[in-house]
Short mmCIF file of C-alpha atoms in Angstrom, two decimals:
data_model
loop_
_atom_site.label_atom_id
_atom_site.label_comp_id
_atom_site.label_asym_id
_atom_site.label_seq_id
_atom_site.Cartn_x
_atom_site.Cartn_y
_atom_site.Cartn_z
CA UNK Z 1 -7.99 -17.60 2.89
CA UNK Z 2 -7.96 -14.46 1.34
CA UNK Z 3 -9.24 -11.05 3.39
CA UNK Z 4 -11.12 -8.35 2.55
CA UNK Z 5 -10.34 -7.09 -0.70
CA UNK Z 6 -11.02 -3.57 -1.81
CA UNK Z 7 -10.00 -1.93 -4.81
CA UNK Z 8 -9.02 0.55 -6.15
CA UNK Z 9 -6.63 1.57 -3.41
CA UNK Z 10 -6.06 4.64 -4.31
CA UNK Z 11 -8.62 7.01 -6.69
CA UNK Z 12 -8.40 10.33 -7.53
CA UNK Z 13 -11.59 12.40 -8.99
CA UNK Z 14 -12.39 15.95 -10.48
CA UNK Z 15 -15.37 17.57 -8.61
CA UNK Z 16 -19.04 16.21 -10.04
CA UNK Z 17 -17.27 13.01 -11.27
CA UNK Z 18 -18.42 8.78 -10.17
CA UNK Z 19 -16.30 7.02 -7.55
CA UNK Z 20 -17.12 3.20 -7.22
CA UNK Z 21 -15.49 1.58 -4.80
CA UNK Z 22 -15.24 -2.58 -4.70
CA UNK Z 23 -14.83 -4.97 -1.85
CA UNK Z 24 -15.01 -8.12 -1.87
CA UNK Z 25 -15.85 -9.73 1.68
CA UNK Z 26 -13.75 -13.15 3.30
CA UNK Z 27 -14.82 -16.04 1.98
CA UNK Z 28 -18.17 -17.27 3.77
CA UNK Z 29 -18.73 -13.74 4.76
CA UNK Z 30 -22.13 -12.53 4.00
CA UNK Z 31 -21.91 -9.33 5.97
CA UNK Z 32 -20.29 -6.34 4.67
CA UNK Z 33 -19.95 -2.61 6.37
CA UNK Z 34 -18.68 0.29 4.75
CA UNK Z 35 -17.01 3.00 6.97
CA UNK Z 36 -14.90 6.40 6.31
CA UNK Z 37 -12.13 8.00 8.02
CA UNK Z 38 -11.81 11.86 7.59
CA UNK Z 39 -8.53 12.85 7.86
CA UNK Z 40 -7.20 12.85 11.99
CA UNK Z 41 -10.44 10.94 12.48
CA UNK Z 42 -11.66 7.75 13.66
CA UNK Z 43 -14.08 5.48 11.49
CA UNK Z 44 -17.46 6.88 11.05
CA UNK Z 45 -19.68 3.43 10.31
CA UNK Z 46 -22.06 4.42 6.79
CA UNK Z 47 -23.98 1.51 5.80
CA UNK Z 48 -24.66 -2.35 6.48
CA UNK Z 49 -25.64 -4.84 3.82
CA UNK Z 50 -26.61 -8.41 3.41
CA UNK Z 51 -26.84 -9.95 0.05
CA UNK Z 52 -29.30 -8.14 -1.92
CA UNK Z 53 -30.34 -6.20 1.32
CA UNK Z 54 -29.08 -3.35 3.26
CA UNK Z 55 -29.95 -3.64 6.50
CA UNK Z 56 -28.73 -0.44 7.86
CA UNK Z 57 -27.88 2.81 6.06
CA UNK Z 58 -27.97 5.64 8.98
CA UNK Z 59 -24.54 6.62 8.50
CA UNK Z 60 -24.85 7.30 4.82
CA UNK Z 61 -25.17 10.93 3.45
CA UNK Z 62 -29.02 11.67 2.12
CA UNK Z 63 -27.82 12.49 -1.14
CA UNK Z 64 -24.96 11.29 -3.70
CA UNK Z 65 -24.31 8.44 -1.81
CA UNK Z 66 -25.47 4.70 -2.38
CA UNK Z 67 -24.29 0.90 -1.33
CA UNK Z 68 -25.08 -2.39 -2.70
CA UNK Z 69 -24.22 -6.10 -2.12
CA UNK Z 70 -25.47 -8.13 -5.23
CA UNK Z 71 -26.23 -11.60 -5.00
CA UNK Z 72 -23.16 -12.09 -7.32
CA UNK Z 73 -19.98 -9.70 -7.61
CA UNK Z 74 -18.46 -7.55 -4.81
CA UNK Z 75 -20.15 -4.87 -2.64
CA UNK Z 76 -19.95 -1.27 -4.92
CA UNK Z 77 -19.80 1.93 -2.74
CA UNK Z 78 -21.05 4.68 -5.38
CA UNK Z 79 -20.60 8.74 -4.42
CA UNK Z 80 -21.60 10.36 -7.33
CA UNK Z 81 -20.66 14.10 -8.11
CA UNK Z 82 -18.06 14.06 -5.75
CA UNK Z 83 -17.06 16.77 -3.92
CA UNK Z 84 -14.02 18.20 -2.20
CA UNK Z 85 -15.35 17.04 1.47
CA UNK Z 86 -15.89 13.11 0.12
CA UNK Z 87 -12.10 13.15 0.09
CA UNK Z 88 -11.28 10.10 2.60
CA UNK Z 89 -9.92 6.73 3.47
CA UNK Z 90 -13.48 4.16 2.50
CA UNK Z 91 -12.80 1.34 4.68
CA UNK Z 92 -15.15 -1.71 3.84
CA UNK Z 93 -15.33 -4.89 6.60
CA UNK Z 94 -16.53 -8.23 6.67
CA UNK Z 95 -18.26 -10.48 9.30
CA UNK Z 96 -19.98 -14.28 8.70
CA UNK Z 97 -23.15 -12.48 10.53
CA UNK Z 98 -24.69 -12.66 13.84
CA UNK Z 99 -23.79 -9.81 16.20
CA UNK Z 100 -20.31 -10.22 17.84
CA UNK Z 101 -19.05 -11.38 15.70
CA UNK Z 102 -15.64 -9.83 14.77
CA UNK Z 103 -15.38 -7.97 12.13
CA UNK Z 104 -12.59 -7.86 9.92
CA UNK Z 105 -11.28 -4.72 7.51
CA UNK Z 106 -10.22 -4.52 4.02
CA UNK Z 107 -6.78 -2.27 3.41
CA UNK Z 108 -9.09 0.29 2.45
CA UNK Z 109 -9.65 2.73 -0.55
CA UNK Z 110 -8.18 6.64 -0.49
CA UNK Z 111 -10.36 8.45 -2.60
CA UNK Z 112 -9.12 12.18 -3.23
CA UNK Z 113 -11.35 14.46 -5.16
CA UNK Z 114 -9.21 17.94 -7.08
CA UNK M 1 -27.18 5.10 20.65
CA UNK M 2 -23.60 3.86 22.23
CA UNK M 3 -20.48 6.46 22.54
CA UNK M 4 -17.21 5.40 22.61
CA UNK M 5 -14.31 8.00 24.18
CA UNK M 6 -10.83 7.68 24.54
CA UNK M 7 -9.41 10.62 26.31
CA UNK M 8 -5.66 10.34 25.15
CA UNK M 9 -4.89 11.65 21.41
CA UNK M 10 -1.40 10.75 22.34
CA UNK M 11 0.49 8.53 24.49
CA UNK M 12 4.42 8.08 24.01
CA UNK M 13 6.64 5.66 25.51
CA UNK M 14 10.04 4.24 25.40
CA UNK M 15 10.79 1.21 23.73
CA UNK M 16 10.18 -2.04 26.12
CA UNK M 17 8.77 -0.28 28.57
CA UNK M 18 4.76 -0.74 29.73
CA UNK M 19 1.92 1.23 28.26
CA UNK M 20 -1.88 1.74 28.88
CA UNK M 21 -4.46 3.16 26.62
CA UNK M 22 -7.37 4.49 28.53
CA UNK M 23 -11.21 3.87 26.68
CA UNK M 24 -14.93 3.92 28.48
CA UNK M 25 -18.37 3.81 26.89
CA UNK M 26 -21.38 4.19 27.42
CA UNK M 27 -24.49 1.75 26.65
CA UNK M 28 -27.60 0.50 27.98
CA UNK M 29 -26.76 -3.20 26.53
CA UNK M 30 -25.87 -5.36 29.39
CA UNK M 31 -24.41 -7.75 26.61
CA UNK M 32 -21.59 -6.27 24.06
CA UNK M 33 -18.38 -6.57 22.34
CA UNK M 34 -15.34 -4.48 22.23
CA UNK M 35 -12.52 -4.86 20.56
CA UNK M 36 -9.49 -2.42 19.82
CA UNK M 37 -7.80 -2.19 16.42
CA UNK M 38 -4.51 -0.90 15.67
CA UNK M 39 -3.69 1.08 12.07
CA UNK M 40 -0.24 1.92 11.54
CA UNK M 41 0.85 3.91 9.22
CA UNK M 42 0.02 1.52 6.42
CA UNK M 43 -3.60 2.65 7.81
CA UNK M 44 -5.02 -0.92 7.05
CA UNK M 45 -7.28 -1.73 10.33
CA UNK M 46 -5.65 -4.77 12.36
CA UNK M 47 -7.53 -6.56 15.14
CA UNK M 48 -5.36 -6.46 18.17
CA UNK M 49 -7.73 -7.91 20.98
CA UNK M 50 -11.36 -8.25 21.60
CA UNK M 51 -13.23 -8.87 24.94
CA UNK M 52 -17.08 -10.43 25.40
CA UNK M 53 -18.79 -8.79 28.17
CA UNK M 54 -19.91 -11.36 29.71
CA UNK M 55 -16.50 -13.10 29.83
CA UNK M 56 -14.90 -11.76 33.36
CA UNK M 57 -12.02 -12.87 32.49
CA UNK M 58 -9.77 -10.38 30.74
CA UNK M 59 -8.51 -11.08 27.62
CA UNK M 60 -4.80 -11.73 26.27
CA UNK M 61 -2.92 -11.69 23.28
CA UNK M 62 0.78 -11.95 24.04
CA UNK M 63 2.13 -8.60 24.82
CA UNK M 64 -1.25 -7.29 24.58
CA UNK M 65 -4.19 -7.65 27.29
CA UNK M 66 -7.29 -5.66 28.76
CA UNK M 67 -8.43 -4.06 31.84
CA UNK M 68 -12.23 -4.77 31.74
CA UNK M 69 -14.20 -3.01 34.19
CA UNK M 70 -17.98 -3.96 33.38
CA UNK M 71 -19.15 -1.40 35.97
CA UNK M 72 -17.15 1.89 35.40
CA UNK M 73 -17.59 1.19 31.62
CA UNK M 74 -13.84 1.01 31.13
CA UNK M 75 -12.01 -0.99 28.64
CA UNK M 76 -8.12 -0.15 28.66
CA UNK M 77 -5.46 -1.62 26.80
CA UNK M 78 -1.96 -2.47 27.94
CA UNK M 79 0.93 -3.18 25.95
CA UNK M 80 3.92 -5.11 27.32
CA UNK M 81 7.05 -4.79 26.52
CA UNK M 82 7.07 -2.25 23.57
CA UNK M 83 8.29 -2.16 20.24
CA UNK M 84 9.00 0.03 17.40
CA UNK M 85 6.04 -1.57 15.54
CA UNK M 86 3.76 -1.03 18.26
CA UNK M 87 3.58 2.35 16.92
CA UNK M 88 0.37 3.43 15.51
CA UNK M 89 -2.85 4.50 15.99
CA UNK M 90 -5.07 2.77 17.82
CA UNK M 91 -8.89 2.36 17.80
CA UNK M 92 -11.32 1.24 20.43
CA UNK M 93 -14.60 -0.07 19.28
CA UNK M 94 -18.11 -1.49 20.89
CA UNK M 95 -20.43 -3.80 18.63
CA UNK M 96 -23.63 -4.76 20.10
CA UNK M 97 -24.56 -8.43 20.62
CA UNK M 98 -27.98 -8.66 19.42
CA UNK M 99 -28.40 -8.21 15.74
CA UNK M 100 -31.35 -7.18 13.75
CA UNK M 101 -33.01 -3.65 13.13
CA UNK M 102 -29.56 -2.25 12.24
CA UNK M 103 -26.63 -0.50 14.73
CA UNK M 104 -24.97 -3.77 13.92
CA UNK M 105 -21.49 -2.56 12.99
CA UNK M 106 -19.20 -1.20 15.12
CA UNK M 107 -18.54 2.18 17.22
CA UNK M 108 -15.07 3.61 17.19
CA UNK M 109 -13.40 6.18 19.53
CA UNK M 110 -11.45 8.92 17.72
CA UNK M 111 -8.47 7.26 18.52
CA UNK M 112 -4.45 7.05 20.65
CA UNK M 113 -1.87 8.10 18.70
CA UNK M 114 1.09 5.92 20.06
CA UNK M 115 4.54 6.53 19.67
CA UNK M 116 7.26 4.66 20.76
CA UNK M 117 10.77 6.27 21.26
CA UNK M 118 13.77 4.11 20.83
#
């Protein structure tokens, strides 16, 4: 049973380019979070989703920023224009739903913007 | 809104000795989960152990196992016997129980550096 897969796992952008990142939940997992991890930090939690739905997206910056789950293909974490400050570890997880329980990570995706 | 502190950036100790990793929180929620997560230096995110809050009984994982104190909000994690791939850092998080209306992922401490000296 495969895990979380996210790809790429490493990207590297000029300022004011696209990143899309991909992840791809565990089979039978219709729950996916996206988190980041600023350098010497912990995870910072950015945005929920369900299939079509996103359920909660407190944690995501106002602007640039967007998720989505589609009903087919893997979750896409979009930052567009990217900036100096966006440059992180984007951790995505994966849970078969209903609070508690566990959630499980993907390696994650370094995205460093020169 | 929960908050999740661990006090100890760093802890070091020598190879198969004992170690504890101090984390409290703070919620409302009389019903929760916790869990702590261990990311070496690959810096994938590993479960290590989680805990229900209802459960009194603490939970073990071979060398690892908790020190659950419902009241005092305290959730510490002991390592047995350590080795050189014990090192890493590791991550204490709280999920709530009850889903719906969003705050359904998870909230992490900043983190316990742990080193292990040979």
């Amino acid at each position: 049973n495969a895990g979380v897969m996210q790809n790429p796992r490493h990207l590297v952008r000029r300022r004011g380019q696209e990143a899309r990142l991909r992840c791809s939940p565990m089979k039978g997992h219709s729950h996916v979070y996206w988190y980041r991890q600023l350098p010497e930090e912990g995870l910072k939690f950015m945005v929920y989703l369900q299939k079509e739905n996103i359920i909660d997206e407190s944690g995501m910056p106002k602007e640039r920023f967007s998720a989505e789950f589609p009903k087919e293909g893997p979750s896409i974490l979009r930052i567009q224009q990217v900036v100096r400050g966006d440059s992180a570890a984007y951790f995505c997880a994966s849970s078969p739903g209903q609070s508690g329980n566990t959630i499980y990570f993907g390696e994650g995706s370094w995205l460093t913007v020169v | 809104a929960q908050t999740v502190t661990q006090s100890q950036p760093e802890m070091s100790v020598q190879e198969a000795e004992t170690v504890t990793l101090s984390c409290t929180y703070d919620t409302s929620e009389s019903d929760y989960y916790l869990f702590w997560y261990k990311q070496p230096p690959s810096r994938q995110m590993i479960l290590v152990i989680r805990q229900e809050a209802y459960k009194q009984q603490n939970a073990t994982e071979n060398r690892f196992s908790v020190n659950f104190q419902k009241a005092a909000k305290s959730f510490s994690l002991k390592i047995s016997d350590s080795q050189l791939g014990d090192a890493a850092m590791y991550f204490c998080a709280y999920r709530t129980l009850y889903s719906g209306g969003g705050a359904d992922g998870l909230t992490f401490g900043k983190g316990t550096h742990l080193i292990i000296q040979p």
